[in-house]
CSV table of C-alpha atoms and ligand atoms in Angstrom, one decimal:
chain,number,residue,atom,x,y,z
Z,30,UNK,CA,-15.3,-22.0,52.5
Z,31,UNK,CA,-17.3,-25.3,52.3
Z,32,UNK,CA,-16.1,-28.4,50.4
Z,33,UNK,CA,-18.4,-30.8,48.5
Z,34,UNK,CA,-19.2,-32.6,51.8
Z,35,UNK,CA,-19.8,-29.4,53.6
Z,36,UNK,CA,-16.6,-29.6,55.6
Z,37,UNK,CA,-15.3,-26.2,56.7
Z,38,UNK,CA,-11.8,-25.3,55.4
Z,39,UNK,CA,-9.6,-25.0,58.5
Z,40,UNK,CA,-8.2,-21.7,59.5
Z,41,UNK,CA,-4.5,-21.2,58.8
Z,42,UNK,CA,-2.3,-21.6,61.8
Z,43,UNK,CA,0.8,-19.8,63.0
Z,44,UNK,CA,3.8,-22.0,62.0
Z,45,UNK,CA,6.0,-20.6,64.8
Z,46,UNK,CA,4.0,-22.1,67.6
Z,47,UNK,CA,5.7,-25.3,68.8
Z,48,UNK,CA,2.8,-26.3,71.0
Z,49,UNK,CA,0.3,-26.1,68.2
Z,50,UNK,CA,2.7,-28.1,65.9
Z,51,UNK,CA,2.9,-30.9,68.5
Z,52,UNK,CA,-0.8,-30.9,69.0
Z,53,UNK,CA,-1.6,-31.1,65.2
Z,54,UNK,CA,1.4,-33.2,64.0
Z,55,UNK,CA,0.8,-36.0,66.5
Z,56,UNK,CA,3.5,-38.4,65.2
Z,57,UNK,CA,6.0,-35.6,64.5
Z,58,UNK,CA,6.1,-36.2,60.7
Z,59,UNK,CA,8.0,-32.9,60.6
Z,60,UNK,CA,10.9,-34.7,62.4
Z,61,UNK,CA,10.9,-37.5,59.8
Z,62,UNK,CA,11.3,-34.9,57.0
Z,63,UNK,CA,13.8,-32.9,58.9
Z,64,UNK,CA,15.8,-36.1,59.4
Z,65,UNK,CA,15.8,-36.9,55.6
Z,66,UNK,CA,19.5,-35.9,55.2
Z,67,UNK,CA,20.5,-38.3,58.0
Z,68,UNK,CA,18.4,-41.0,56.4
Z,69,UNK,CA,20.1,-40.5,53.0
Z,70,UNK,CA,23.5,-40.5,54.7
Z,71,UNK,CA,22.8,-43.6,56.7
Z,72,UNK,CA,21.8,-45.4,53.5
Z,73,UNK,CA,24.9,-44.2,51.8
Z,74,UNK,CA,27.2,-45.3,54.6
Z,75,UNK,CA,25.4,-48.7,54.9
Z,76,UNK,CA,27.1,-49.2,51.6
Z,77,UNK,CA,24.9,-52.1,50.3
Z,78,UNK,CA,27.0,-54.2,48.0
Z,79,UNK,CA,24.3,-55.5,45.7
Z,80,UNK,CA,25.2,-54.5,42.1
Z,81,UNK,CA,22.8,-54.9,39.2
Z,82,UNK,CA,23.9,-57.1,36.2
Z,83,UNK,CA,24.2,-54.1,34.0
Z,84,UNK,CA,26.3,-55.7,31.4
Z,85,UNK,CA,23.7,-58.4,30.8
Z,86,UNK,CA,20.7,-56.1,30.2
Z,87,UNK,CA,19.6,-53.5,27.7
Z,88,UNK,CA,16.7,-51.9,29.6
Z,89,UNK,CA,15.9,-51.1,33.2
Z,90,UNK,CA,12.3,-51.0,34.5
Z,91,UNK,CA,11.8,-49.6,38.0
Z,92,UNK,CA,8.4,-50.6,39.6
Z,93,UNK,CA,6.8,-49.1,42.6
Z,94,UNK,CA,3.7,-47.3,43.8
Z,95,UNK,CA,3.1,-44.1,45.8
Z,96,UNK,CA,5.9,-43.1,48.2
Z,97,UNK,CA,8.0,-46.0,46.8
Z,98,UNK,CA,7.1,-45.4,43.2
Z,99,UNK,CA,8.5,-41.8,43.3
Z,100,UNK,CA,11.9,-43.6,43.4
Z,101,UNK,CA,11.2,-44.9,39.9
Z,102,UNK,CA,10.5,-41.4,38.6
Z,103,UNK,CA,13.6,-39.9,40.3
Z,104,UNK,CA,15.9,-42.7,39.0
Z,105,UNK,CA,14.5,-42.3,35.4
Z,106,UNK,CA,14.9,-38.5,35.5
Z,107,UNK,CA,18.4,-38.6,37.0
Z,108,UNK,CA,19.5,-41.3,34.5
Z,109,UNK,CA,18.1,-39.8,31.3
Z,110,UNK,CA,20.7,-37.1,30.6
Z,111,UNK,CA,23.7,-39.4,31.4
Z,112,UNK,CA,23.0,-43.1,31.4
Z,113,UNK,CA,23.5,-45.6,28.6
Z,114,UNK,CA,20.5,-47.7,29.5
Z,115,UNK,CA,16.9,-46.6,29.1
Z,116,UNK,CA,15.2,-46.5,32.6
Z,117,UNK,CA,11.4,-46.8,32.5
Z,118,UNK,CA,9.2,-46.3,35.6
Z,119,UNK,CA,6.3,-48.7,36.0
Z,120,UNK,CA,3.4,-47.8,38.3
Z,121,UNK,CA,0.8,-50.4,37.6
Z,122,UNK,CA,0.6,-54.2,37.9
Z,123,UNK,CA,2.4,-56.3,35.3
Z,124,UNK,CA,5.1,-55.2,32.8
Z,125,UNK,CA,5.3,-53.9,29.2
Z,126,UNK,CA,5.3,-56.6,26.5
Z,127,UNK,CA,8.9,-55.9,25.6
Z,128,UNK,CA,10.3,-56.9,29.0
Z,129,UNK,CA,12.2,-60.2,28.9
Z,130,UNK,CA,15.5,-61.8,29.9
Z,131,UNK,CA,17.5,-58.7,28.9
Z,132,UNK,CA,15.6,-56.3,31.1
Z,133,UNK,CA,16.5,-55.6,34.7
Z,134,UNK,CA,13.4,-55.2,36.8
Z,135,UNK,CA,13.9,-53.2,40.0
Z,136,UNK,CA,10.9,-53.7,42.5
Z,137,UNK,CA,10.7,-51.0,45.1
Z,138,UNK,CA,8.1,-51.4,48.0
Z,139,UNK,CA,8.8,-50.2,51.5
Z,140,UNK,CA,6.3,-52.6,53.0
Z,141,UNK,CA,7.0,-55.3,50.5
Z,142,UNK,CA,3.2,-56.0,50.4
Z,143,UNK,CA,2.0,-53.6,47.7
Z,144,UNK,CA,-0.2,-55.7,45.2
Z,145,UNK,CA,0.8,-53.8,42.0
Z,146,UNK,CA,4.6,-54.1,42.7
Z,147,UNK,CA,4.3,-57.7,43.7
Z,148,UNK,CA,2.4,-58.4,40.4
Z,149,UNK,CA,5.2,-56.8,38.4
Z,150,UNK,CA,7.9,-58.7,40.3
Z,151,UNK,CA,6.0,-62.0,39.8
Z,152,UNK,CA,5.6,-61.3,36.1
Z,153,UNK,CA,9.3,-60.5,35.7
Z,154,UNK,CA,10.3,-63.8,37.3
Z,155,UNK,CA,7.8,-65.6,35.0
Z,156,UNK,CA,9.5,-64.0,32.0
Z,157,UNK,CA,13.0,-64.8,33.1
Z,158,UNK,CA,14.0,-61.2,33.8
Z,159,UNK,CA,16.6,-60.5,36.5
Z,160,UNK,CA,14.9,-58.8,39.4
Z,161,UNK,CA,16.3,-56.7,42.2
Z,162,UNK,CA,14.2,-56.0,45.2
Z,163,UNK,CA,14.4,-53.0,47.6
Z,164,UNK,CA,12.1,-53.4,50.6
Z,165,UNK,CA,11.9,-53.7,54.4
Z,166,UNK,CA,10.5,-57.2,54.1
Z,167,UNK,CA,6.9,-58.5,53.4
Z,168,UNK,CA,5.9,-60.8,50.6
Z,169,UNK,CA,8.3,-59.1,48.1
Z,170,UNK,CA,11.3,-60.3,50.3
Z,171,UNK,CA,9.9,-63.8,50.5
Z,172,UNK,CA,9.2,-63.9,46.7
Z,173,UNK,CA,12.7,-62.8,45.7
Z,174,UNK,CA,14.5,-64.9,48.4
Z,175,UNK,CA,12.6,-68.0,47.1
Z,176,UNK,CA,13.6,-67.1,43.5
Z,177,UNK,CA,17.3,-66.6,44.5
Z,178,UNK,CA,17.2,-63.0,43.3
Z,179,UNK,CA,19.1,-60.1,44.9
Z,180,UNK,CA,17.5,-58.1,47.6
Z,181,UNK,CA,18.4,-55.0,49.6
Z,182,UNK,CA,16.6,-55.0,52.9
Z,183,UNK,CA,16.1,-51.5,54.4
Z,184,UNK,CA,15.3,-50.7,58.0
Z,185,UNK,CA,11.7,-50.0,59.0
Z,186,UNK,CA,11.8,-47.8,62.1
Z,187,UNK,CA,8.0,-47.3,61.7
Z,188,UNK,CA,8.3,-44.3,59.3
Z,189,UNK,CA,5.7,-44.0,56.6
Z,190,UNK,CA,6.9,-45.0,53.1
Z,191,UNK,CA,6.6,-41.5,51.7
Z,192,UNK,CA,9.1,-40.3,54.4
Z,193,UNK,CA,11.5,-43.2,53.7
Z,194,UNK,CA,12.3,-42.4,50.1
Z,195,UNK,CA,16.0,-41.7,50.9
Z,196,UNK,CA,16.4,-45.2,52.4
Z,197,UNK,CA,14.8,-46.6,49.2
Z,198,UNK,CA,16.4,-44.3,46.6
Z,199,UNK,CA,20.0,-44.6,47.7
Z,200,UNK,CA,20.4,-48.4,47.3
Z,201,UNK,CA,18.7,-48.2,43.8
Z,202,UNK,CA,21.2,-45.6,42.8
Z,203,UNK,CA,24.1,-47.6,44.2
Z,204,UNK,CA,22.9,-50.8,42.5
Z,205,UNK,CA,22.6,-49.0,39.1
Z,206,UNK,CA,26.0,-47.2,39.6
Z,207,UNK,CA,24.2,-43.8,39.5
Z,208,UNK,CA,25.5,-42.9,43.0
Z,209,UNK,CA,28.4,-40.7,42.1
Z,210,UNK,CA,26.8,-37.4,43.2
Z,211,UNK,CA,25.2,-38.6,46.4
Z,212,UNK,CA,27.6,-36.8,48.7
Z,213,UNK,CA,26.8,-33.4,47.1
Z,214,UNK,CA,23.1,-34.2,47.0
Z,215,UNK,CA,23.1,-35.0,50.8
Z,216,UNK,CA,25.1,-31.8,51.5
Z,217,UNK,CA,22.4,-29.9,49.6
Z,218,UNK,CA,19.7,-31.6,51.7
Z,219,UNK,CA,21.5,-30.8,54.9
Z,220,UNK,CA,21.8,-27.1,54.0
Z,221,UNK,CA,18.1,-26.8,53.2
Z,222,UNK,CA,17.1,-28.6,56.4
Z,223,UNK,CA,19.1,-26.1,58.5
Z,224,UNK,CA,17.7,-23.1,56.6
Z,225,UNK,CA,14.1,-24.4,56.9
Z,226,UNK,CA,14.2,-26.0,60.3
Z,227,UNK,CA,11.1,-25.6,62.5
Z,228,UNK,CA,13.1,-23.3,64.8
Z,229,UNK,CA,13.6,-20.8,62.0
Z,230,UNK,CA,10.7,-18.3,62.2
Z,231,UNK,CA,8.4,-17.9,59.3
Z,232,UNK,CA,9.8,-14.5,58.4
Z,233,UNK,CA,13.1,-16.1,57.5
Z,234,UNK,CA,12.0,-19.7,56.6
Z,235,UNK,CA,11.2,-20.3,52.8
Z,236,UNK,CA,9.4,-23.6,53.6
Z,237,UNK,CA,7.0,-22.0,56.0
Z,238,UNK,CA,6.4,-19.1,53.7
Z,239,UNK,CA,5.5,-21.3,50.8
Z,240,UNK,CA,3.3,-23.5,53.1
Z,241,UNK,CA,1.4,-20.4,54.3
Z,242,UNK,CA,0.8,-19.5,50.6
Z,243,UNK,CA,-0.5,-23.0,49.9
Z,244,UNK,CA,-2.6,-23.3,53.1
Z,245,UNK,CA,-4.0,-19.8,52.7
Z,246,UNK,CA,-5.2,-20.2,49.1
Z,247,UNK,CA,-9.0,-20.1,49.4
Z,248,UNK,CA,-9.7,-20.1,45.7
Z,249,UNK,CA,-9.3,-23.2,43.6
Z,250,UNK,CA,-6.7,-25.8,43.5
Z,251,UNK,CA,-3.0,-24.8,43.3
Z,252,UNK,CA,-1.1,-25.6,40.0
Z,253,UNK,CA,2.4,-27.0,40.4
Z,254,UNK,CA,4.5,-26.6,37.2
Z,255,UNK,CA,7.9,-28.1,36.8
Z,256,UNK,CA,10.4,-28.1,34.0
Z,257,UNK,CA,10.4,-31.4,32.1
Z,258,UNK,CA,12.4,-34.1,33.7
Z,259,UNK,CA,13.5,-33.5,37.3
Z,260,UNK,CA,11.4,-30.4,37.8
Z,261,UNK,CA,8.3,-32.3,36.7
Z,262,UNK,CA,9.1,-35.1,39.1
Z,263,UNK,CA,9.5,-32.5,41.9
Z,264,UNK,CA,6.1,-31.0,41.0
Z,265,UNK,CA,4.5,-34.4,41.1
Z,266,UNK,CA,6.2,-35.3,44.4
Z,267,UNK,CA,4.8,-32.1,45.9
Z,268,UNK,CA,1.4,-32.9,44.6
Z,269,UNK,CA,1.5,-36.3,46.2
Z,270,UNK,CA,2.9,-35.0,49.5
Z,271,UNK,CA,0.3,-32.3,49.7
Z,272,UNK,CA,-2.4,-34.9,49.1
Z,273,UNK,CA,-1.0,-37.4,51.7
Z,274,UNK,CA,0.3,-34.9,54.3
Z,275,UNK,CA,-2.0,-31.9,54.0
Z,276,UNK,CA,-5.0,-33.8,52.6
Z,277,UNK,CA,-5.2,-31.2,49.9
Z,278,UNK,CA,-5.7,-31.4,46.1
Z,279,UNK,CA,-3.2,-29.9,43.7
Z,280,UNK,CA,-2.6,-30.3,40.0
Z,281,UNK,CA,0.8,-30.5,38.2
Z,282,UNK,CA,2.1,-30.2,34.7
Z,283,UNK,CA,5.4,-29.8,32.8
Z,284,UNK,CA,7.1,-26.9,31.0
Z,285,UNK,CA,7.3,-26.8,28.0
Z,286,UNK,CA,4.4,-29.2,27.3
Z,287,UNK,CA,1.9,-27.0,29.2
Z,288,UNK,CA,2.5,-24.2,26.6
Z,289,UNK,CA,0.7,-26.4,24.1
Z,290,UNK,CA,-2.5,-27.2,26.1
Z,291,UNK,CA,-3.0,-26.1,29.7
Z,292,UNK,CA,-1.9,-22.5,29.1
Z,293,UNK,CA,-5.2,-22.0,27.2
Z,294,UNK,CA,-7.2,-22.7,30.4
Z,295,UNK,CA,-5.4,-19.9,32.3
Z,296,UNK,CA,-7.8,-17.4,30.6
Z,297,UNK,CA,-10.5,-18.7,32.9
Z,298,UNK,CA,-9.5,-16.9,36.1
Z,299,UNK,CA,-12.8,-17.6,37.9
Z,300,UNK,CA,-11.6,-20.7,39.7
Z,301,UNK,CA,-7.8,-20.1,39.7
Z,302,UNK,CA,-5.8,-21.2,42.7
Z,303,UNK,CA,-2.1,-20.2,43.2
Z,304,UNK,CA,0.7,-21.3,40.9
Z,305,UNK,CA,4.2,-22.6,41.9
Z,306,UNK,CA,6.9,-22.6,39.2
Z,307,UNK,CA,9.6,-25.2,39.8
Z,308,UNK,CA,12.6,-24.6,37.5
Z,309,UNK,CA,15.2,-27.3,37.5
Z,310,UNK,CA,16.6,-26.9,34.0
Z,311,UNK,CA,18.5,-23.6,33.4
Z,312,UNK,CA,17.8,-24.0,29.7
Z,313,UNK,CA,14.1,-23.6,30.5
Z,314,UNK,CA,14.5,-20.5,32.7
Z,315,UNK,CA,13.9,-18.1,29.8
Z,316,UNK,CA,10.6,-19.8,28.9
Z,317,UNK,CA,9.5,-19.9,32.6
Z,318,UNK,CA,10.3,-16.1,32.8
Z,319,UNK,CA,8.1,-15.4,29.7
Z,320,UNK,CA,5.3,-17.5,31.1
Z,321,UNK,CA,5.4,-15.8,34.4
Z,322,UNK,CA,5.5,-12.3,32.8
Z,323,UNK,CA,2.5,-13.2,30.7
Z,324,UNK,CA,0.4,-15.2,33.1
Z,325,UNK,CA,1.3,-14.8,36.8
Z,326,UNK,CA,-1.6,-12.4,37.3
Z,327,UNK,CA,-4.1,-15.0,36.0
Z,328,UNK,CA,-3.5,-16.9,39.3
Z,329,UNK,CA,-4.6,-16.2,42.9
Z,330,UNK,CA,-0.8,-16.0,43.8
Z,331,UNK,CA,2.4,-16.9,42.1
Z,332,UNK,CA,5.7,-18.2,43.5
Z,333,UNK,CA,8.8,-19.8,42.1
Z,334,UNK,CA,11.6,-22.1,43.2
Z,335,UNK,CA,14.8,-22.8,41.4
Z,336,UNK,CA,17.0,-25.9,41.7
Z,337,UNK,CA,20.6,-25.5,42.8
Z,338,UNK,CA,23.6,-27.7,42.2
Z,339,UNK,CA,25.7,-29.2,39.4
Z,340,UNK,CA,24.4,-32.7,39.0
Z,341,UNK,CA,20.8,-33.9,38.3
Z,342,UNK,CA,20.7,-35.7,41.6
Z,343,UNK,CA,21.9,-32.7,43.6
Z,344,UNK,CA,19.4,-30.5,41.8
Z,345,UNK,CA,16.6,-32.9,42.6
Z,346,UNK,CA,17.7,-32.9,46.3
Z,347,UNK,CA,17.7,-29.1,46.4
Z,348,UNK,CA,14.0,-29.2,45.3
Z,349,UNK,CA,12.7,-32.2,47.3
Z,350,UNK,CA,14.5,-31.1,50.4
Z,351,UNK,CA,12.4,-27.9,50.4
Z,352,UNK,CA,9.2,-29.2,49.0
Z,353,UNK,CA,8.8,-32.1,51.4
Z,354,UNK,CA,9.1,-29.7,54.3
Z,355,UNK,CA,6.6,-27.4,52.6
Z,356,UNK,CA,4.1,-30.2,52.4
Z,357,UNK,CA,4.3,-31.0,56.2
Z,358,UNK,CA,4.2,-27.3,57.1
Z,359,UNK,CA,1.2,-26.9,54.8
Z,360,UNK,CA,-0.6,-29.7,56.8
Z,361,UNK,CA,0.3,-28.0,60.1
Z,362,UNK,CA,-0.8,-24.6,58.8
Z,363,UNK,CA,-4.2,-26.1,57.9
Z,364,UNK,CA,-4.5,-27.8,61.3
Z,365,UNK,CA,-4.4,-31.3,59.6
Z,366,UNK,CA,-2.4,-34.2,61.1
Z,367,UNK,CA,0.1,-35.2,58.3
Z,368,UNK,CA,0.4,-38.8,59.3
Z,369,UNK,CA,-2.9,-40.7,58.8
Z,370,UNK,CA,-3.8,-41.8,55.3
Z,371,UNK,CA,-7.1,-43.6,56.0
Z,372,UNK,CA,-8.3,-43.6,52.3
Z,373,UNK,CA,-5.2,-45.5,51.2
Z,374,UNK,CA,-5.6,-48.0,54.0
Z,375,UNK,CA,-9.3,-48.5,53.0
Z,376,UNK,CA,-8.5,-49.0,49.4
Z,377,UNK,CA,-5.7,-51.5,50.2
Z,378,UNK,CA,-8.0,-53.4,52.6
Z,379,UNK,CA,-10.8,-53.5,50.0
Z,380,UNK,CA,-8.7,-55.0,47.2
I,29,F6R,C1,2.4,-44.1,52.5
I,29,F6R,C2,2.7,-43.8,51.1
I,29,F6R,C3,2.0,-44.7,50.1
I,29,F6R,C4,2.8,-46.0,49.9
I,29,F6R,C5,2.1,-46.8,48.8
I,29,F6R,C6,2.9,-48.1,48.4
I,29,F6R,O1,3.3,-43.3,53.3
I,29,F6R,O2,3.4,-42.9,50.8
I,29,F6R,O3,2.0,-43.9,48.9
I,29,F6R,O4,4.1,-45.7,49.5
I,29,F6R,O5,0.8,-47.2,49.2
I,29,F6R,O6,3.2,-48.8,49.6
I,29,F6R,P1,4.7,-49.3,49.7
I,29,F6R,O7,5.6,-48.1,49.7
I,29,F6R,O8,4.8,-50.0,51.0
I,29,F6R,O9,5.0,-50.2,48.5
């Protein structure tokens, strides 16, 4: 198959060939993802003691972009069913007009140099809002240190931001006192990483099996559908990880909202790619089952994953633990190095 620029789609590779993995995945991104549970645990055990002034605020805005911005989505989705304060993700420069002195602004940027996040933090300081920074350094650290605002400095061992989300997410959860379920979430991540480790052959490895589906789809763009809230965040995370790691497009949407719009497009099967159903919410399982019965055969292939665990955070971990591995295995299956992100570098340099 040829793309718009005439680039040949790569042949799908064997995922049980260690030598080929090492040749394609030059920086061993797979190791970064396999070590995610250790990264979350190290952040938990570091026990950062910065606590947000929660009794002085009535809203929380979490700002960040890309691999740091997903932290904002996760925190908002985890907080929604159980937190007294509204938590609003912000993924563009500046802040909503209602943000003022009674809004906590959490600025998350792994590098500390992302223009949009810096602009939000600067605006928060101008408006007298309390700001909490989570970063490895950069201009964000300087800005908040100069302003006397609290800062959690995370290690930068040279890992890409998108593979550092545990190191960023854990201190935000701790600062917001949303960290009660972290132990269970990490245990869930550990279990998945063992079950889906590179040494487990494709025949028994759910991450490799799903990656082979995604890499093998030669018709259209895959659709990733998650149940509203955490399932939708997991679908979006996979979409972003497939883009950055596997250099591959995907679309995503949420159940039940897609019942009221996107479902109508499924009758056009001429360009259909595969579909992945991501069910996080047990209350939505019946609806997902009906949709699958009615429409799975409108897609090139259809697969489903279901979250496990009692708490929202554990359930998110059960999904992202699998899906992050899927994205790197998809890159390897396509013969694409997961680490370089040249277009992002070009855009940042040009702005
Ligand atoms: C790179 C990545 C990007 C960055 C984004 C923001 O691995 O995932 O999406 O996260 O460009 O940069 P930071 O995270 O440094 O604020």
